[in-house]
PDB file of C-alpha atoms in Angstrom:
ATOM      1  CA  MET A   1     121.902  75.074 112.216  1.00  0.00           C
ATOM      2  CA  MET A   2     125.678  75.287 112.553  1.00  0.00           C
ATOM      3  CA  ILE A   3     128.343  72.591 112.690  1.00  0.00           C
ATOM      4  CA  HIS A   4     131.140  72.674 115.231  1.00  0.00           C
ATOM      5  CA  PRO A   5     134.361  73.527 113.364  1.00  0.00           C
ATOM      6  CA  GLN A   6     136.267  70.641 114.970  1.00  0.00           C
ATOM      7  CA  TYR A   7     139.357  72.575 115.921  1.00  0.00           C
ATOM      8  CA  ASP A   8     142.554  70.626 116.261  1.00  0.00           C
ATOM      9  CA  PRO A   9     142.954  70.222 120.047  1.00  0.00           C
ATOM     10  CA  VAL A  10     146.720  70.561 119.601  1.00  0.00           C
ATOM     11  CA  ALA A  11     147.651  74.228 119.345  1.00  0.00           C
ATOM     12  CA  LEU A  12     151.358  73.683 118.823  1.00  0.00           C
ATOM     13  CA  ALA A  13     153.531  70.640 118.186  1.00  0.00           C
ATOM     14  CA  VAL A  14     157.321  70.645 118.308  1.00  0.00           C
ATOM     15  CA  GLY A  15     158.596  67.152 117.634  1.00  0.00           C
ATOM     16  CA  PRO A  16     157.019  64.800 120.179  1.00  0.00           C
ATOM     17  CA  VAL A  17     155.933  67.711 122.396  1.00  0.00           C
ATOM     18  CA  GLU A  18     152.316  68.794 121.943  1.00  0.00           C
ATOM     19  CA  VAL A  19     150.702  71.851 123.484  1.00  0.00           C
ATOM     20  CA  HIS A  20     146.924  71.534 123.698  1.00  0.00           C
ATOM     21  CA  TRP A  21     144.491  74.414 123.530  1.00  0.00           C
ATOM     22  CA  TYR A  22     142.935  73.344 126.835  1.00  0.00           C
ATOM     23  CA  GLY A  23     146.308  73.599 128.539  1.00  0.00           C
ATOM     24  CA  LEU A  24     146.859  77.028 126.979  1.00  0.00           C
ATOM     25  CA  MET A  25     143.517  78.132 128.399  1.00  0.00           C
ATOM     26  CA  TYR A  26     144.763  77.214 131.879  1.00  0.00           C
ATOM     27  CA  LEU A  27     147.974  79.180 131.312  1.00  0.00           C
ATOM     28  CA  LEU A  28     145.970  82.143 130.041  1.00  0.00           C
ATOM     29  CA  ALA A  29     143.699  81.943 133.078  1.00  0.00           C
ATOM     30  CA  PHE A  30     146.588  81.901 135.548  1.00  0.00           C
ATOM     31  CA  ALA A  31     148.341  84.771 133.745  1.00  0.00           C
ATOM     32  CA  ALA A  32     145.153  86.853 133.728  1.00  0.00           C
ATOM     33  CA  ALA A  33     144.520  86.052 137.396  1.00  0.00           C
ATOM     34  CA  TYR A  34     148.012  87.239 138.260  1.00  0.00           C
ATOM     35  CA  GLY A  35     147.563  90.486 136.328  1.00  0.00           C
ATOM     36  CA  LEU A  36     144.198  91.220 137.909  1.00  0.00           C
ATOM     37  CA  ALA A  37     145.456  90.263 141.368  1.00  0.00           C
ATOM     38  CA  TRP A  38     148.417  92.595 140.980  1.00  0.00           C
ATOM     39  CA  TYR A  39     146.083  95.417 139.946  1.00  0.00           C
ATOM     40  CA  ARG A  40     143.772  94.780 142.906  1.00  0.00           C
ATOM     41  CA  SER A  41     146.757  94.690 145.262  1.00  0.00           C
ATOM     42  CA  THR A  42     147.719  98.229 144.230  1.00  0.00           C
ATOM     43  CA  LYS A  43     144.294  99.446 145.372  1.00  0.00           C
ATOM     44  CA  ARG A  44     144.380  97.749 148.774  1.00  0.00           C
ATOM     45  CA  GLU A  45     146.598  98.132 151.786  1.00  0.00           C
ATOM     46  CA  GLY A  46     148.575  95.200 153.127  1.00  0.00           C
ATOM     47  CA  TRP A  47     149.219  93.502 149.778  1.00  0.00           C
ATOM     48  CA  THR A  48     152.617  93.105 148.106  1.00  0.00           C
ATOM     49  CA  THR A  49     153.796  91.697 144.792  1.00  0.00           C
ATOM     50  CA  ASP A  50     155.311  88.688 146.572  1.00  0.00           C
ATOM     51  CA  MET A  51     151.999  87.972 148.291  1.00  0.00           C
ATOM     52  CA  VAL A  52     150.196  88.079 144.942  1.00  0.00           C
ATOM     53  CA  SER A  53     152.744  85.737 143.342  1.00  0.00           C
ATOM     54  CA  ASP A  54     152.496  83.234 146.198  1.00  0.00           C
ATOM     55  CA  LEU A  55     148.707  83.414 146.247  1.00  0.00           C
ATOM     56  CA  VAL A  56     148.366  82.745 142.510  1.00  0.00           C
ATOM     57  CA  PHE A  57     150.874  79.882 142.709  1.00  0.00           C
ATOM     58  CA  PHE A  58     149.101  78.104 145.552  1.00  0.00           C
ATOM     59  CA  GLY A  59     145.726  78.868 144.014  1.00  0.00           C
ATOM     60  CA  ALA A  60     146.845  77.241 140.758  1.00  0.00           C
ATOM     61  CA  LEU A  61     147.898  74.128 142.669  1.00  0.00           C
ATOM     62  CA  GLY A  62     144.502  74.078 144.352  1.00  0.00           C
ATOM     63  CA  VAL A  63     142.708  74.348 141.004  1.00  0.00           C
ATOM     64  CA  ILE A  64     144.675  71.555 139.336  1.00  0.00           C
ATOM     65  CA  LEU A  65     144.822  69.081 142.225  1.00  0.00           C
ATOM     66  CA  GLY A  66     141.338  69.809 143.530  1.00  0.00           C
ATOM     67  CA  GLY A  67     139.832  69.833 140.045  1.00  0.00           C
ATOM     68  CA  ARG A  68     141.246  66.405 139.228  1.00  0.00           C
ATOM     69  CA  VAL A  69     140.394  64.798 142.561  1.00  0.00           C
ATOM     70  CA  GLY A  70     136.916  66.336 142.501  1.00  0.00           C
ATOM     71  CA  TYR A  71     136.216  65.058 138.986  1.00  0.00           C
ATOM     72  CA  VAL A  72     137.197  61.520 139.901  1.00  0.00           C
ATOM     73  CA  LEU A  73     135.220  61.535 143.166  1.00  0.00           C
ATOM     74  CA  PHE A  74     132.094  63.276 141.824  1.00  0.00           C
ATOM     75  CA  TYR A  75     131.901  61.907 138.284  1.00  0.00           C
ATOM     76  CA  GLN A  76     134.088  58.801 138.011  1.00  0.00           C
ATOM     77  CA  PHE A  77     133.900  57.229 141.458  1.00  0.00           C
ATOM     78  CA  GLY A  78     133.042  53.804 140.029  1.00  0.00           C
ATOM     79  CA  GLU A  79     136.111  53.932 137.803  1.00  0.00           C
ATOM     80  CA  LEU A  80     138.224  54.925 140.802  1.00  0.00           C
ATOM     81  CA  LEU A  81     137.013  51.921 142.793  1.00  0.00           C
ATOM     82  CA  GLN A  82     137.868  49.573 139.942  1.00  0.00           C
ATOM     83  CA  ASN A  83     141.176  51.221 139.117  1.00  0.00           C
ATOM     84  CA  PRO A  84     142.658  53.582 141.752  1.00  0.00           C
ATOM     85  CA  ALA A  85     145.448  54.525 139.330  1.00  0.00           C
ATOM     86  CA  TYR A  86     142.805  56.323 137.226  1.00  0.00           C
ATOM     87  CA  LEU A  87     143.187  59.286 139.578  1.00  0.00           C
ATOM     88  CA  PHE A  88     146.630  59.945 138.109  1.00  0.00           C
ATOM     89  CA  LYS A  89     145.685  59.511 134.428  1.00  0.00           C
ATOM     90  CA  VAL A  90     145.451  63.251 133.865  1.00  0.00           C
ATOM     91  CA  TRP A  91     146.242  62.855 130.165  1.00  0.00           C
ATOM     92  CA  GLU A  92     142.794  61.300 129.731  1.00  0.00           C
ATOM     93  CA  GLY A  93     141.191  64.586 130.806  1.00  0.00           C
ATOM     94  CA  GLY A  94     138.618  65.304 133.462  1.00  0.00           C
ATOM     95  CA  MET A  95     138.434  68.351 135.740  1.00  0.00           C
ATOM     96  CA  SER A  96     135.667  69.478 138.077  1.00  0.00           C
ATOM     97  CA  PHE A  97     134.978  73.102 138.968  1.00  0.00           C
ATOM     98  CA  HIS A  98     133.515  72.152 142.328  1.00  0.00           C
ATOM     99  CA  GLY A  99     136.588  70.084 143.136  1.00  0.00           C
ATOM    100  CA  GLY A 100     138.817  72.932 141.993  1.00  0.00           C
ATOM    101  CA  LEU A 101     136.868  75.311 144.218  1.00  0.00           C
ATOM    102  CA  LEU A 102     137.462  73.101 147.240  1.00  0.00           C
ATOM    103  CA  GLY A 103     141.140  72.917 146.325  1.00  0.00           C
ATOM    104  CA  VAL A 104     141.391  76.706 146.073  1.00  0.00           C
ATOM    105  CA  MET A 105     139.539  77.138 149.375  1.00  0.00           C
ATOM    106  CA  LEU A 106     142.017  74.815 151.067  1.00  0.00           C
ATOM    107  CA  ALA A 107     144.917  76.757 149.511  1.00  0.00           C
ATOM    108  CA  MET A 108     143.420  80.084 150.663  1.00  0.00           C
ATOM    109  CA  TRP A 109     142.882  78.764 154.181  1.00  0.00           C
ATOM    110  CA  TRP A 110     146.495  77.622 154.369  1.00  0.00           C
ATOM    111  CA  TYR A 111     147.822  80.849 152.887  1.00  0.00           C
ATOM    112  CA  GLY A 112     145.628  82.992 155.128  1.00  0.00           C
ATOM    113  CA  ARG A 113     146.918  81.119 158.158  1.00  0.00           C
ATOM    114  CA  LYS A 114     150.525  81.332 156.956  1.00  0.00           C
ATOM    115  CA  THR A 115     150.394  85.094 156.428  1.00  0.00           C
ATOM    116  CA  GLY A 116     148.062  85.892 159.309  1.00  0.00           C
ATOM    117  CA  ALA A 117     145.631  87.589 156.923  1.00  0.00           C
ATOM    118  CA  GLY A 118     142.813  85.148 157.650  1.00  0.00           C
ATOM    119  CA  PHE A 119     140.695  83.084 155.295  1.00  0.00           C
ATOM    120  CA  TRP A 120     137.998  85.639 154.464  1.00  0.00           C
ATOM    121  CA  LYS A 121     140.374  88.442 153.537  1.00  0.00           C
ATOM    122  CA  ILE A 122     142.051  86.096 151.069  1.00  0.00           C
ATOM    123  CA  ALA A 123     138.765  84.671 149.779  1.00  0.00           C
ATOM    124  CA  ASP A 124     137.195  88.089 149.168  1.00  0.00           C
ATOM    125  CA  PHE A 125     140.347  89.164 147.324  1.00  0.00           C
ATOM    126  CA  VAL A 126     140.425  86.055 145.116  1.00  0.00           C
ATOM    127  CA  ALA A 127     136.706  85.692 144.280  1.00  0.00           C
ATOM    128  CA  PRO A 128     136.582  88.337 141.499  1.00  0.00           C
ATOM    129  CA  LEU A 129     139.553  86.659 139.793  1.00  0.00           C
ATOM    130  CA  VAL A 130     137.922  83.241 139.463  1.00  0.00           C
ATOM    131  CA  PRO A 131     135.515  83.997 136.560  1.00  0.00           C
ATOM    132  CA  VAL A 132     138.464  84.644 134.240  1.00  0.00           C
ATOM    133  CA  GLY A 133     139.595  81.054 134.740  1.00  0.00           C
ATOM    134  CA  LEU A 134     136.060  79.747 134.395  1.00  0.00           C
ATOM    135  CA  GLY A 135     135.576  81.570 131.107  1.00  0.00           C
ATOM    136  CA  ALA A 136     138.893  80.360 129.714  1.00  0.00           C
ATOM    137  CA  GLY A 137     138.062  76.790 130.704  1.00  0.00           C
ATOM    138  CA  ARG A 138     134.708  76.911 128.907  1.00  0.00           C
ATOM    139  CA  ILE A 139     136.370  78.189 125.743  1.00  0.00           C
ATOM    140  CA  GLY A 140     138.729  75.221 126.051  1.00  0.00           C
ATOM    141  CA  ASN A 141     135.720  72.913 126.325  1.00  0.00           C
ATOM    142  CA  PHE A 142     134.210  74.458 123.199  1.00  0.00           C
ATOM    143  CA  ILE A 143     137.440  74.132 121.208  1.00  0.00           C
ATOM    144  CA  ASN A 144     137.593  70.465 122.201  1.00  0.00           C
ATOM    145  CA  GLY A 145     133.944  69.982 121.218  1.00  0.00           C
ATOM    146  CA  GLU A 146     133.109  68.473 124.633  1.00  0.00           C
ATOM    147  CA  LEU A 147     130.418  69.014 127.271  1.00  0.00           C
ATOM    148  CA  TRP A 148     127.824  69.857 124.641  1.00  0.00           C
ATOM    149  CA  GLY A 149     124.191  70.655 125.373  1.00  0.00           C
ATOM    150  CA  LYS A 150     120.906  68.890 124.792  1.00  0.00           C
ATOM    151  CA  PRO A 151     119.250  68.634 121.360  1.00  0.00           C
ATOM    152  CA  THR A 152     117.458  71.841 120.384  1.00  0.00           C
ATOM    153  CA  ASP A 153     115.743  73.612 117.488  1.00  0.00           C
ATOM    154  CA  VAL A 154     116.962  77.121 118.318  1.00  0.00           C
ATOM    155  CA  ALA A 155     118.560  79.004 115.426  1.00  0.00           C
ATOM    156  CA  TRP A 156     122.021  78.869 117.000  1.00  0.00           C
ATOM    157  CA  GLY A 157     121.903  75.133 117.621  1.00  0.00           C
ATOM    158  CA  MET A 158     125.147  73.366 116.739  1.00  0.00           C
ATOM    159  CA  VAL A 159     126.001  69.856 115.584  1.00  0.00           C
ATOM    160  CA  PHE A 160     128.931  68.413 117.514  1.00  0.00           C
ATOM    161  CA  PRO A 161     130.574  65.633 115.462  1.00  0.00           C
ATOM    162  CA  GLN A 162     131.888  64.086 118.691  1.00  0.00           C
ATOM    163  CA  ALA A 163     128.312  63.591 119.934  1.00  0.00           C
ATOM    164  CA  PRO A 164     126.633  60.185 119.427  1.00  0.00           C
ATOM    165  CA  ASP A 165     124.198  61.640 116.871  1.00  0.00           C
ATOM    166  CA  SER A 166     123.923  64.413 114.276  1.00  0.00           C
ATOM    167  CA  LEU A 167     121.331  66.482 116.136  1.00  0.00           C
ATOM    168  CA  ALA A 168     121.694  70.212 116.638  1.00  0.00           C
ATOM    169  CA  ARG A 169     122.483  70.925 120.279  1.00  0.00           C
ATOM    170  CA  HIS A 170     122.776  73.858 122.633  1.00  0.00           C
ATOM    171  CA  PRO A 171     126.375  75.182 122.658  1.00  0.00           C
ATOM    172  CA  SER A 172     126.210  75.087 126.440  1.00  0.00           C
ATOM    173  CA  GLN A 173     129.952  75.714 126.762  1.00  0.00           C
ATOM    174  CA  LEU A 174     129.374  79.191 125.303  1.00  0.00           C
ATOM    175  CA  TYR A 175     126.411  79.785 127.615  1.00  0.00           C
ATOM    176  CA  GLN A 176     128.667  78.998 130.556  1.00  0.00           C
ATOM    177  CA  PHE A 177     131.414  81.214 129.148  1.00  0.00           C
ATOM    178  CA  ALA A 178     128.961  84.112 128.942  1.00  0.00           C
ATOM    179  CA  LEU A 179     127.417  83.557 132.395  1.00  0.00           C
ATOM    180  CA  GLU A 180     130.164  82.064 134.568  1.00  0.00           C
ATOM    181  CA  GLY A 181     132.958  83.911 132.795  1.00  0.00           C
ATOM    182  CA  VAL A 182     131.870  87.305 131.477  1.00  0.00           C
ATOM    183  CA  LEU A 183     128.762  88.189 133.486  1.00  0.00           C
ATOM    184  CA  LEU A 184     130.062  86.811 136.776  1.00  0.00           C
ATOM    185  CA  PHE A 185     133.315  88.749 136.333  1.00  0.00           C
ATOM    186  CA  VAL A 186     131.439  92.007 135.680  1.00  0.00           C
ATOM    187  CA  ILE A 187     129.204  91.508 138.722  1.00  0.00           C
ATOM    188  CA  LEU A 188     132.016  90.656 141.133  1.00  0.00           C
ATOM    189  CA  TRP A 189     134.456  93.264 139.837  1.00  0.00           C
ATOM    190  CA  TRP A 190     131.818  95.984 140.201  1.00  0.00           C
ATOM    191  CA  PHE A 191     130.659  94.739 143.611  1.00  0.00           C
ATOM    192  CA  SER A 192     134.185  94.480 145.009  1.00  0.00           C
ATOM    193  CA  SER A 193     135.259  97.878 143.665  1.00  0.00           C
ATOM    194  CA  ARG A 194     133.829  99.476 146.817  1.00  0.00           C
ATOM    195  CA  PRO A 195     134.378  98.497 150.448  1.00  0.00           C
ATOM    196  CA  ARG A 196     132.114  95.600 151.407  1.00  0.00           C
ATOM    197  CA  PRO A 197     131.631  93.700 154.665  1.00  0.00           C
ATOM    198  CA  LYS A 198     133.931  90.726 155.164  1.00  0.00           C
ATOM    199  CA  MET A 199     132.497  87.581 153.496  1.00  0.00           C
ATOM    200  CA  ALA A 200     130.110  89.552 151.248  1.00  0.00           C
ATOM    201  CA  VAL A 201     132.169  89.237 148.038  1.00  0.00           C
ATOM    202  CA  SER A 202     132.736  85.525 148.617  1.00  0.00           C
ATOM    203  CA  GLY A 203     129.035  85.064 149.343  1.00  0.00           C
ATOM    204  CA  LEU A 204     127.999  86.827 146.154  1.00  0.00           C
ATOM    205  CA  PHE A 205     130.376  84.656 144.139  1.00  0.00           C
ATOM    206  CA  LEU A 206     128.823  81.475 145.531  1.00  0.00           C
ATOM    207  CA  VAL A 207     125.267  82.700 144.934  1.00  0.00           C
ATOM    208  CA  CYS A 208     125.826  83.883 141.365  1.00  0.00           C
ATOM    209  CA  TYR A 209     127.927  80.953 140.213  1.00  0.00           C
ATOM    210  CA  GLY A 210     125.536  78.487 141.804  1.00  0.00           C
ATOM    211  CA  ILE A 211     122.519  80.065 140.082  1.00  0.00           C
ATOM    212  CA  PHE A 212     124.217  80.322 136.687  1.00  0.00           C
ATOM    213  CA  ARG A 213     125.462  76.728 136.787  1.00  0.00           C
ATOM    214  CA  PHE A 214     122.126  75.397 138.054  1.00  0.00           C
ATOM    215  CA  LEU A 215     120.278  77.074 135.159  1.00  0.00           C
ATOM    216  CA  VAL A 216     122.678  76.000 132.406  1.00  0.00           C
ATOM    217  CA  GLU A 217     122.425  72.393 133.578  1.00  0.00           C
ATOM    218  CA  PHE A 218     118.846  72.350 132.238  1.00  0.00           C
ATOM    219  CA  VAL A 219     120.189  72.613 128.671  1.00  0.00           C
ATOM    220  CA  ARG A 220     123.492  70.785 129.147  1.00  0.00           C
ATOM    221  CA  GLN A 221     123.739  67.085 128.371  1.00  0.00           C
ATOM    222  CA  PRO A 222     124.327  65.212 131.633  1.00  0.00           C
ATOM    223  CA  ASP A 223     127.474  63.157 132.029  1.00  0.00           C
ATOM    224  CA  PRO A 224     126.773  59.794 130.347  1.00  0.00           C
ATOM    225  CA  GLN A 225     128.188  57.728 133.219  1.00  0.00           C
ATOM    226  CA  LEU A 226     125.790  59.422 135.654  1.00  0.00           C
ATOM    227  CA  GLY A 227     122.769  60.602 133.678  1.00  0.00           C
ATOM    228  CA  TYR A 228     120.018  62.240 135.697  1.00  0.00           C
ATOM    229  CA  LEU A 229     120.166  61.604 139.424  1.00  0.00           C
ATOM    230  CA  ALA A 230     116.433  62.191 140.053  1.00  0.00           C
ATOM    231  CA  PHE A 231     113.194  63.501 138.537  1.00  0.00           C
ATOM    232  CA  ASP A 232     114.530  63.030 134.967  1.00  0.00           C
ATOM    233  CA  TRP A 233     116.225  66.452 135.185  1.00  0.00           C
ATOM    234  CA  LEU A 234     118.410  66.698 138.296  1.00  0.00           C
ATOM    235  CA  THR A 235     122.116  66.517 137.448  1.00  0.00           C
ATOM    236  CA  MET A 236     125.263  66.205 139.535  1.00  0.00           C
ATOM    237  CA  GLY A 237     126.135  69.776 138.620  1.00  0.00           C
ATOM    238  CA  GLN A 238     122.870  70.966 140.166  1.00  0.00           C
ATOM    239  CA  VAL A 239     123.340  68.831 143.264  1.00  0.00           C
ATOM    240  CA  LEU A 240     126.774  70.395 143.799  1.00  0.00           C
ATOM    241  CA  SER A 241     125.597  73.934 142.978  1.00  0.00           C
ATOM    242  CA  ALA A 242     122.531  74.095 145.215  1.00  0.00           C
ATOM    243  CA  PRO A 243     124.570  74.122 148.471  1.00  0.00           C
ATOM    244  CA  MET A 244     126.706  76.899 146.998  1.00  0.00           C
ATOM    245  CA  ILE A 245     123.633  79.105 146.575  1.00  0.00           C
ATOM    246  CA  ALA A 246     122.472  78.435 150.128  1.00  0.00           C
ATOM    247  CA  ALA A 247     125.934  78.932 151.618  1.00  0.00           C
ATOM    248  CA  GLY A 248     126.504  82.131 149.647  1.00  0.00           C
ATOM    249  CA  ALA A 249     123.175  83.607 150.722  1.00  0.00           C
ATOM    250  CA  ALA A 250     123.941  82.744 154.359  1.00  0.00           C
ATOM    251  CA  LEU A 251     127.377  84.382 154.109  1.00  0.00           C
ATOM    252  CA  MET A 252     125.954  87.589 152.673  1.00  0.00           C
ATOM    253  CA  LEU A 253     123.232  87.732 155.317  1.00  0.00           C
ATOM    254  CA  LEU A 254     125.761  87.188 158.081  1.00  0.00           C
ATOM    255  CA  ALA A 255     128.181  89.720 156.569  1.00  0.00           C
ATOM    256  CA  TYR A 256     125.644  92.526 156.457  1.00  0.00           C
ATOM    257  CA  ARG A 257     124.138  91.706 159.830  1.00  0.00           C
ATOM    258  CA  ARG A 258     127.574  91.905 161.439  1.00  0.00           C
ATOM    259  CA  ASN A 259     128.274  95.143 159.585  1.00  0.00           C
ATOM    260  CA  ALA A 260     125.034  96.664 160.881  1.00  0.00           C
ATOM    261  CA  GLN A 261     125.878  95.940 164.516  1.00  0.00           C
TER     262      GLN A 261
END
């Protein structure tokens, strides 16, 4: 049994200004996304450095705004009804991947329309970049000692002092880092390294992320304000991930059927 090291969430403090590790993870994610996007643009026709810069900028806005709005709507809707100003209390934390995904999709749709490239060209280009941000975010969760897993007796179980008890728990943040960050990146980078039908890369992203998130939810402690939604095991994360799997499978089927015609 291990004990979470309880890292100081503040990475750097200069006078009254504090830089948190979680914020640094976002900066690292955006910087890595830009570098990878630039590299991908050199291997594909019709992409310029300015296009990459604009795409990463608008994508970052989509992540931040969509992630915050999604968290409040999906996980803190009761709080929002009681206090609408809670939406703007970003210093209290709270981001949702599914909300961030919707925000990025909206940004890609707008950018695809603005440039004339179309939504799917943008989406297929961006999809392999997303796992880097997901992985960085999960490391931020681990550093903060939040979003821990359920109690367990596995050898790598970890006690999180922030939890309401002293039980060893699954370090589910690290599971998600390994699956949604590392493995998903490897799969999508390999898959997109060769020409694929339009929508196929985006479809594979939805399928793989949805499956990985759905599985990890079985060992992740559900959000206390929601608990289990049904059957004593179904979580909000699984409810939001199941449509992703179905939509991704449908996109891949449609992509390859169109390509075969």
